[in-house]
Coordinates of C-alpha atoms and ligand atoms in Angstrom, one line a residue:
M1 CA -17.3 -11.5 -3.8
K2 CA -14.4 -13.7 -3.0
R3 CA -11.7 -11.6 -1.4
E4 CA -8.3 -12.9 -1.9
N5 CA -4.7 -13.2 -0.8
V6 CA -2.8 -10.8 -2.9
N7 CA 0.6 -11.8 -1.7
E8 CA 0.5 -15.3 -0.4
Q9 CA 3.9 -16.8 0.0
S10 CA 4.4 -20.5 0.1
K11 CA 6.3 -20.5 3.4
I12 CA 6.3 -18.5 6.6
R13 CA 9.3 -16.2 6.3
N14 CA 9.3 -15.1 9.9
P15 CA 9.3 -18.2 12.1
K16 CA 9.9 -16.0 15.1
S17 CA 6.3 -14.7 14.8
K18 CA 7.5 -11.2 15.7
I19 CA 5.8 -8.2 14.2
C20 CA 7.2 -4.7 14.5
L21 CA 4.6 -2.0 15.3
I22 CA 5.3 1.6 14.3
N23 CA 2.4 3.8 15.2
G24 CA 3.9 7.1 14.1
D25 CA 1.8 10.3 14.4
G26 CA -1.8 11.3 14.5
V27 CA -4.3 8.6 13.8
G28 CA -1.5 6.1 13.3
Q29 CA -1.5 6.0 17.1
E30 CA -5.1 4.9 17.0
V31 CA -5.3 2.5 14.0
I32 CA -2.2 0.5 14.6
P33 CA -3.1 -0.6 18.1
A34 CA -6.5 -1.5 16.6
A35 CA -4.9 -3.7 13.9
A36 CA -2.6 -5.3 16.5
E37 CA -5.7 -6.1 18.6
V38 CA -7.2 -7.9 15.7
L39 CA -4.0 -9.8 15.0
G40 CA -3.7 -10.7 18.6
A41 CA -7.3 -12.0 18.7
L42 CA -6.4 -14.6 16.0
G43 CA -4.6 -16.6 18.7
L44 CA -1.5 -17.2 16.5
G45 CA 1.0 -16.5 19.3
L46 CA 2.2 -13.4 17.5
E47 CA 4.7 -11.2 19.4
F48 CA 4.6 -7.4 19.0
V49 CA 7.7 -5.3 19.1
E50 CA 7.0 -1.6 19.4
A51 CA 9.2 0.9 17.7
Q52 CA 9.3 4.7 17.3
A53 CA 9.2 7.0 14.3
G54 CA 7.5 10.2 13.2
F55 CA 7.4 14.0 13.6
E56 CA 6.4 13.9 17.3
Y57 CA 9.3 11.6 18.0
F58 CA 11.6 13.9 15.9
E59 CA 10.6 16.9 18.0
Q60 CA 11.5 15.0 21.2
S61 CA 14.7 13.3 20.0
G62 CA 15.9 15.2 16.9
N63 CA 15.6 11.9 14.9
A64 CA 12.6 11.0 12.8
I65 CA 13.5 7.3 12.7
P66 CA 16.1 6.0 15.1
D67 CA 18.5 3.1 14.3
A68 CA 16.7 1.0 16.9
T69 CA 13.6 1.1 14.8
L70 CA 15.4 0.1 11.6
A71 CA 17.0 -2.8 13.7
A72 CA 13.6 -3.8 15.0
V73 CA 12.2 -4.0 11.4
E74 CA 15.2 -6.0 10.3
A75 CA 14.9 -8.4 13.2
C76 CA 11.1 -8.9 12.7
G77 CA 11.2 -8.9 8.9
V78 CA 7.7 -7.5 8.9
A79 CA 6.2 -4.3 10.3
L80 CA 2.9 -2.5 10.6
F81 CA 3.3 1.2 10.1
G82 CA 0.6 3.8 10.8
A83 CA 1.5 7.1 9.3
T84 CA 3.7 10.1 10.1
S85 CA 3.3 13.8 9.6
S86 CA 5.6 15.4 7.1
P87 CA 5.8 19.1 7.0
S88 CA 5.4 20.6 3.4
T89 CA 8.4 22.9 4.0
F90 CA 12.0 21.9 4.7
V91 CA 12.8 21.0 8.3
K92 CA 16.5 20.6 9.0
G93 CA 17.3 17.0 10.0
Y94 CA 13.8 15.6 9.3
R95 CA 13.3 12.8 6.8
S96 CA 10.1 11.0 6.1
P97 CA 10.2 7.7 8.1
I98 CA 8.3 5.7 5.5
L99 CA 10.6 6.9 2.7
A100 CA 13.5 6.1 4.9
L101 CA 12.2 2.5 5.5
R102 CA 11.5 2.0 1.8
K103 CA 15.1 3.1 1.1
A104 CA 16.8 1.2 4.0
F105 CA 15.1 -2.1 3.1
D106 CA 14.8 -1.5 -0.7
L107 CA 11.0 -2.0 -0.4
Y108 CA 10.6 -1.7 -4.1
A109 CA 7.0 -2.9 -4.6
N110 CA 4.0 -1.0 -3.2
L111 CA 0.9 -3.2 -3.5
R112 CA -2.4 -1.4 -3.2
P113 CA -5.4 -3.6 -3.6
V114 CA -8.8 -2.1 -4.2
Q115 CA -11.6 -4.5 -3.4
S116 CA -15.3 -3.7 -3.0
L117 CA -16.7 -3.7 0.5
P118 CA -20.4 -4.8 1.0
G119 CA -21.6 -1.3 1.9
K120 CA -23.5 1.5 0.1
F121 CA -20.3 3.6 0.2
S122 CA -18.4 1.2 -2.0
R123 CA -18.8 0.5 -5.7
P124 CA -19.6 -3.1 -6.4
R125 CA -17.6 -5.8 -8.3
L126 CA -14.2 -4.1 -7.9
N127 CA -11.1 -6.3 -7.4
L128 CA -8.0 -4.6 -8.7
L129 CA -4.5 -4.3 -7.6
I130 CA -2.3 -1.3 -8.2
V131 CA 1.4 -2.2 -8.2
R132 CA 3.4 1.0 -7.7
E133 CA 7.2 1.3 -8.1
N134 CA 8.3 2.5 -4.7
T135 CA 12.0 3.6 -4.9
E136 CA 12.6 5.8 -7.9
G137 CA 10.7 8.0 -10.3
L138 CA 10.0 11.5 -9.1
Y139 CA 10.5 10.3 -5.5
A140 CA 14.2 9.7 -6.1
G141 CA 14.9 12.8 -3.9
R142 CA 16.8 14.6 -6.6
E143 CA 15.4 18.1 -6.4
R144 CA 17.4 21.3 -6.6
L145 CA 17.0 25.0 -7.1
E146 CA 19.0 26.9 -9.7
D147 CA 18.2 30.5 -9.2
D148 CA 14.5 30.8 -9.8
T149 CA 14.2 27.4 -11.5
A150 CA 13.3 24.4 -9.4
I151 CA 14.2 21.0 -10.9
A152 CA 13.2 17.5 -10.0
E153 CA 14.9 14.6 -11.7
R154 CA 12.7 11.6 -12.6
V155 CA 14.9 8.5 -12.3
I156 CA 13.8 5.4 -14.2
T157 CA 16.1 2.4 -14.4
R158 CA 16.0 -0.8 -16.4
A159 CA 16.5 -2.9 -13.2
G160 CA 13.9 -1.0 -11.2
S161 CA 11.3 -1.1 -14.0
T162 CA 11.9 -4.8 -14.7
R163 CA 11.6 -5.9 -11.1
I164 CA 8.4 -4.0 -10.5
V165 CA 6.7 -5.3 -13.6
K166 CA 7.8 -8.8 -12.8
M167 CA 6.2 -8.4 -9.4
A168 CA 3.0 -7.2 -11.1
F169 CA 2.9 -10.3 -13.4
E170 CA 3.6 -12.6 -10.5
Q171 CA 0.7 -11.1 -8.6
A172 CA -1.5 -11.5 -11.7
R173 CA -0.5 -15.2 -11.9
K174 CA -1.4 -15.7 -8.2
R175 CA -4.7 -13.9 -8.6
S176 CA -5.6 -16.0 -11.6
A177 CA -4.7 -19.2 -9.6
I178 CA -7.0 -18.1 -6.8
S179 CA -9.9 -16.9 -8.9
G180 CA -9.7 -19.4 -11.7
Q181 CA -10.2 -16.5 -14.1
P182 CA -7.7 -15.2 -16.7
S183 CA -5.7 -12.2 -15.4
M184 CA -4.8 -9.0 -17.2
V185 CA -2.0 -6.5 -16.5
T186 CA -2.4 -2.9 -17.6
I187 CA 0.9 -1.0 -18.0
V188 CA 0.4 2.6 -17.2
H189 CA 2.8 5.3 -18.4
K190 CA 3.1 8.6 -20.2
A191 CA 5.6 7.6 -22.8
N192 CA 4.1 9.8 -25.4
V193 CA 5.5 12.8 -23.5
L194 CA 8.1 11.4 -21.2
K195 CA 9.7 9.5 -24.1
V196 CA 13.0 8.8 -22.4
T197 CA 12.0 7.9 -18.9
D198 CA 8.6 6.3 -19.5
G199 CA 9.9 5.0 -22.8
L200 CA 12.4 2.9 -20.9
F201 CA 9.7 1.8 -18.4
R202 CA 7.4 0.8 -21.2
E203 CA 10.2 -1.1 -23.1
C204 CA 11.1 -3.1 -19.9
A205 CA 7.4 -3.8 -19.2
L206 CA 6.7 -5.2 -22.6
Q207 CA 9.9 -7.3 -22.4
V208 CA 8.8 -8.8 -19.1
A209 CA 5.3 -9.4 -20.5
K210 CA 6.7 -11.9 -23.0
D211 CA 7.6 -14.2 -20.1
Y212 CA 3.9 -14.4 -19.2
P213 CA 2.1 -15.4 -22.3
E214 CA -1.0 -16.6 -20.4
I215 CA -1.6 -13.1 -19.0
A216 CA -3.3 -10.5 -21.1
V217 CA -1.5 -7.2 -21.4
R218 CA -2.5 -3.7 -22.4
E219 CA -1.0 -0.2 -22.2
M220 CA -2.7 2.9 -21.0
L221 CA -1.6 6.5 -20.7
V222 CA -1.9 7.7 -17.1
D223 CA -4.4 10.5 -17.9
A224 CA -6.7 8.1 -19.6
M225 CA -6.2 5.6 -16.8
A226 CA -7.3 8.3 -14.3
M227 CA -10.5 8.7 -16.3
R228 CA -11.1 5.0 -16.7
L229 CA -10.7 4.4 -12.9
V230 CA -13.8 6.6 -12.4
R231 CA -15.7 5.3 -15.5
D232 CA -15.3 1.5 -15.5
P233 CA -12.9 0.4 -12.8
E234 CA -14.5 -3.1 -12.8
N235 CA -12.7 -3.7 -16.1
F236 CA -9.2 -3.6 -14.5
D237 CA -7.3 -6.3 -12.8
V238 CA -3.6 -5.6 -12.1
I239 CA -2.3 -2.1 -12.9
V240 CA 1.5 -1.5 -12.8
T241 CA 3.1 2.0 -13.0
T242 CA 5.8 4.3 -11.8
N243 CA 6.0 5.8 -8.3
L244 CA 4.1 9.1 -8.5
F245 CA 1.5 7.9 -11.0
G246 CA 0.9 4.9 -8.7
D247 CA 0.6 7.1 -5.6
I248 CA -2.1 9.3 -7.3
L249 CA -4.0 6.6 -9.0
S250 CA -4.2 4.5 -5.8
D251 CA -5.6 7.4 -3.7
E252 CA -8.1 8.0 -6.5
A253 CA -9.0 4.3 -6.6
S254 CA -9.5 4.2 -2.8
A255 CA -12.4 6.7 -3.2
L256 CA -14.3 4.0 -5.2
I257 CA -14.5 1.7 -2.1
G258 CA -15.1 4.3 0.7
G259 CA -12.0 6.4 0.7
L260 CA -8.6 6.5 2.4
G261 CA -9.9 5.1 5.7
V262 CA -10.4 1.6 4.2
A263 CA -7.4 1.3 1.8
P264 CA -4.6 -1.0 2.8
S265 CA -1.1 -1.4 1.3
A266 CA 2.1 -3.4 1.4
N267 CA 5.7 -2.3 0.8
I268 CA 7.6 -5.4 -0.3
G269 CA 11.4 -6.0 -0.5
E270 CA 13.6 -9.0 -0.5
Q271 CA 14.5 -8.8 3.2
A272 CA 11.6 -7.0 4.8
A273 CA 8.1 -5.9 4.2
V274 CA 6.2 -3.0 5.8
F275 CA 2.4 -2.9 5.8
E276 CA 0.5 0.4 6.1
P277 CA -2.9 2.0 5.5
V278 CA -2.7 4.3 2.5
H279 CA -3.9 7.3 4.5
G280 CA -1.7 9.8 6.4
S281 CA -1.8 11.0 10.0
A282 CA -5.1 12.8 9.5
P283 CA -4.4 15.7 11.9
D284 CA -7.9 17.0 11.4
I285 CA -9.4 14.0 13.3
A286 CA -6.5 12.7 15.3
G287 CA -7.0 12.2 19.0
Q288 CA -10.8 12.0 18.8
G289 CA -11.1 8.2 18.7
V290 CA -13.1 8.3 15.4
A291 CA -10.4 7.2 12.9
N292 CA -11.4 4.4 10.7
P293 CA -9.2 1.4 11.5
I294 CA -10.2 -0.7 8.5
G295 CA -7.3 0.3 6.3
A296 CA -4.9 -0.7 9.0
I297 CA -6.7 -3.9 9.8
L298 CA -6.8 -4.9 6.1
S299 CA -3.0 -4.0 5.9
A300 CA -2.5 -6.5 8.8
A301 CA -4.4 -9.1 6.7
M302 CA -1.9 -8.4 3.9
L303 CA 0.9 -9.0 6.4
L304 CA -0.6 -12.4 7.2
D305 CA -0.8 -13.2 3.4
H306 CA 2.9 -12.3 3.2
R307 CA 3.7 -14.7 6.1
G308 CA 2.0 -17.5 4.3
Q309 CA -1.1 -17.3 6.5
G310 CA -3.6 -16.6 3.8
G311 CA -6.4 -18.5 5.6
Q312 CA -6.0 -16.3 8.6
A313 CA -5.9 -13.2 6.4
D314 CA -9.2 -14.3 4.9
R315 CA -10.7 -14.6 8.4
V316 CA -9.8 -11.0 9.0
R317 CA -11.2 -9.8 5.7
R318 CA -14.4 -11.8 6.2
A319 CA -14.8 -10.2 9.7
V320 CA -14.4 -6.7 8.1
D321 CA -17.0 -7.6 5.5
E322 CA -19.4 -8.7 8.3
I323 CA -19.2 -5.5 10.3
V324 CA -19.8 -3.5 7.1
K325 CA -22.9 -5.6 6.4
Q326 CA -24.0 -5.2 10.1
G327 CA -23.6 -1.4 9.6
V328 CA -20.9 -0.9 12.3
L329 CA -19.4 2.0 10.5
P330 CA -17.0 4.8 11.5
R331 CA -17.7 8.4 10.7
D332 CA -15.9 8.6 7.3
L333 CA -18.2 5.8 6.0
G334 CA -21.4 7.5 7.2
G335 CA -21.7 5.8 10.6
T336 CA -21.1 6.7 14.2
A337 CA -18.9 3.9 15.5
T338 CA -15.7 4.9 17.2
T339 CA -12.3 3.3 16.4
K340 CA -12.6 1.0 19.4
E341 CA -16.2 0.0 18.6
V342 CA -15.3 -0.9 15.0
T343 CA -12.2 -2.9 16.2
R344 CA -14.2 -4.8 18.8
A345 CA -16.9 -5.6 16.2
V346 CA -14.2 -7.0 13.9
V347 CA -12.7 -9.1 16.8
T348 CA -16.2 -10.4 17.6
N349 CA -16.7 -11.5 14.0
L350 CA -13.4 -13.3 13.6
Ligands
NAI401 P1 -4.5 12.2 5.3 O1 -4.7 10.8 4.6 O2 -3.9 12.2 6.6 O3 -6.0 12.8 5.4 C1 -6.8 13.1 4.2 C2 -8.3 13.1 4.6 O4 -8.7 11.7 4.9 C3 -8.6 13.8 5.9 O5 -9.8 14.5 5.8 C4 -8.6 12.8 7.0 O6 -9.4 13.1 8.1 C5 -9.2 11.6 6.2 N1 -8.7 10.3 6.8 C6 -7.4 9.8 6.6 N2 -7.3 8.7 7.3 C7 -8.5 8.5 7.9 C8 -9.0 7.4 8.8 N3 -8.2 6.4 9.1 N4 -10.2 7.5 9.2 C9 -11.0 8.5 8.8 N5 -10.6 9.5 8.0 C10 -9.4 9.5 7.6 O7 -3.8 13.1 4.2 P2 -3.3 14.6 4.4 O8 -4.3 15.4 5.1 O9 -2.9 15.0 3.0 O10 -1.9 14.5 5.2 C11 -1.8 14.7 6.6 C12 -0.4 14.3 7.0 O11 -0.2 12.9 6.8 C13 0.7 15.1 6.3 O12 1.6 15.5 7.2 C14 1.2 14.1 5.3 O13 2.6 14.3 5.0 C15 1.1 12.8 6.1 N6 1.0 11.6 5.2 C16 1.7 10.5 5.7 C17 1.7 9.4 5.0 C18 2.5 8.2 5.5 O14 3.1 8.3 6.6 N7 2.6 7.1 4.8 C19 0.9 9.2 3.8 C20 0.1 10.4 3.4 C21 0.2 11.5 4.1
MG402 MG1 -0.4 8.8 -1.1

């Protein structure tokens, strides 16, 4: 199957060729160096700027993401982010670094492609893109306790909904240009129950759709979508939805192609973009040298797409396909290769 550039831009946005690297916690410290090694091996003269964030850094410094890291992301314009550990209980002074980055740079679009890999662990013929709203919804951070009642506010705005759906249709247009096939956008919501919030999202989405008459549109309720992702995911192209629904559906979709270890993502804003594997810090396997670096490496390929270097991004994706065909697989995909062995094999296949 032809693997494609999901976010190719017409020009290179970052002439300085600098990329900020934020390893974070746990396996982030293993998979980001792996992705950087692959980027370095392309011979593009890329320069890496390392920056700190995460729970470990918070415990040393009292700050989960220092201003110096935000400044480095701003200066580079693009960053590769591993993962950080976030405790499930409240820790005074701690804020999730990825949420802080999304907020600081208004990284409103989370692109999560799900493309088949040529291994037995992956379902065939999948090539879909989940476009998740990244700044509002149930992640707006408006939670409170009133006596024994906990309340979360779900924030949906006209501006936020319109721009994420536009992004989805623009992505659909690009995918269609690359594949030569017609594209389809599925708008996923729960407007039958969340009549006000998802009612607004749906209204905005259908309005945007009118500007893209060449792209087919359909609506699906999120629970039905969850079922269809398991039953016939090959019948979907671009899926656009609100923040929490997109988070859940994209983890579900990653299971179709081998799980969290292989799933890449991009957080896109107007001024900056942060690329990260979908997985978290995986404390259960961290430090053992067995983390799967493919999600991080494919995230680096998305970074190249974003810089307008789609040809180089394809080189990386083809090398990943090759090692999968050769059976150089990490533990989560049923193999025995270490993080370093997988990475070296990708570099050899570039
Ligand atoms: P997780 O993604 O870290 O792990 C879930 C399962 O997938 C585990 O069994 C893990 O071993 C496996 N896994 C994850 N990445 C892998 C890789 N590269 N190779 C092989 N196996 C891999 O999710 P979990 O356990 O729910 O969360 C752990 C921590 O990560 C939490 O503190 C959570 O807050 C944080 N997290 C951070 C994210 C971020 O920084 N963007 C995203 C998701 C979770
Ligand atoms: Mg998630």
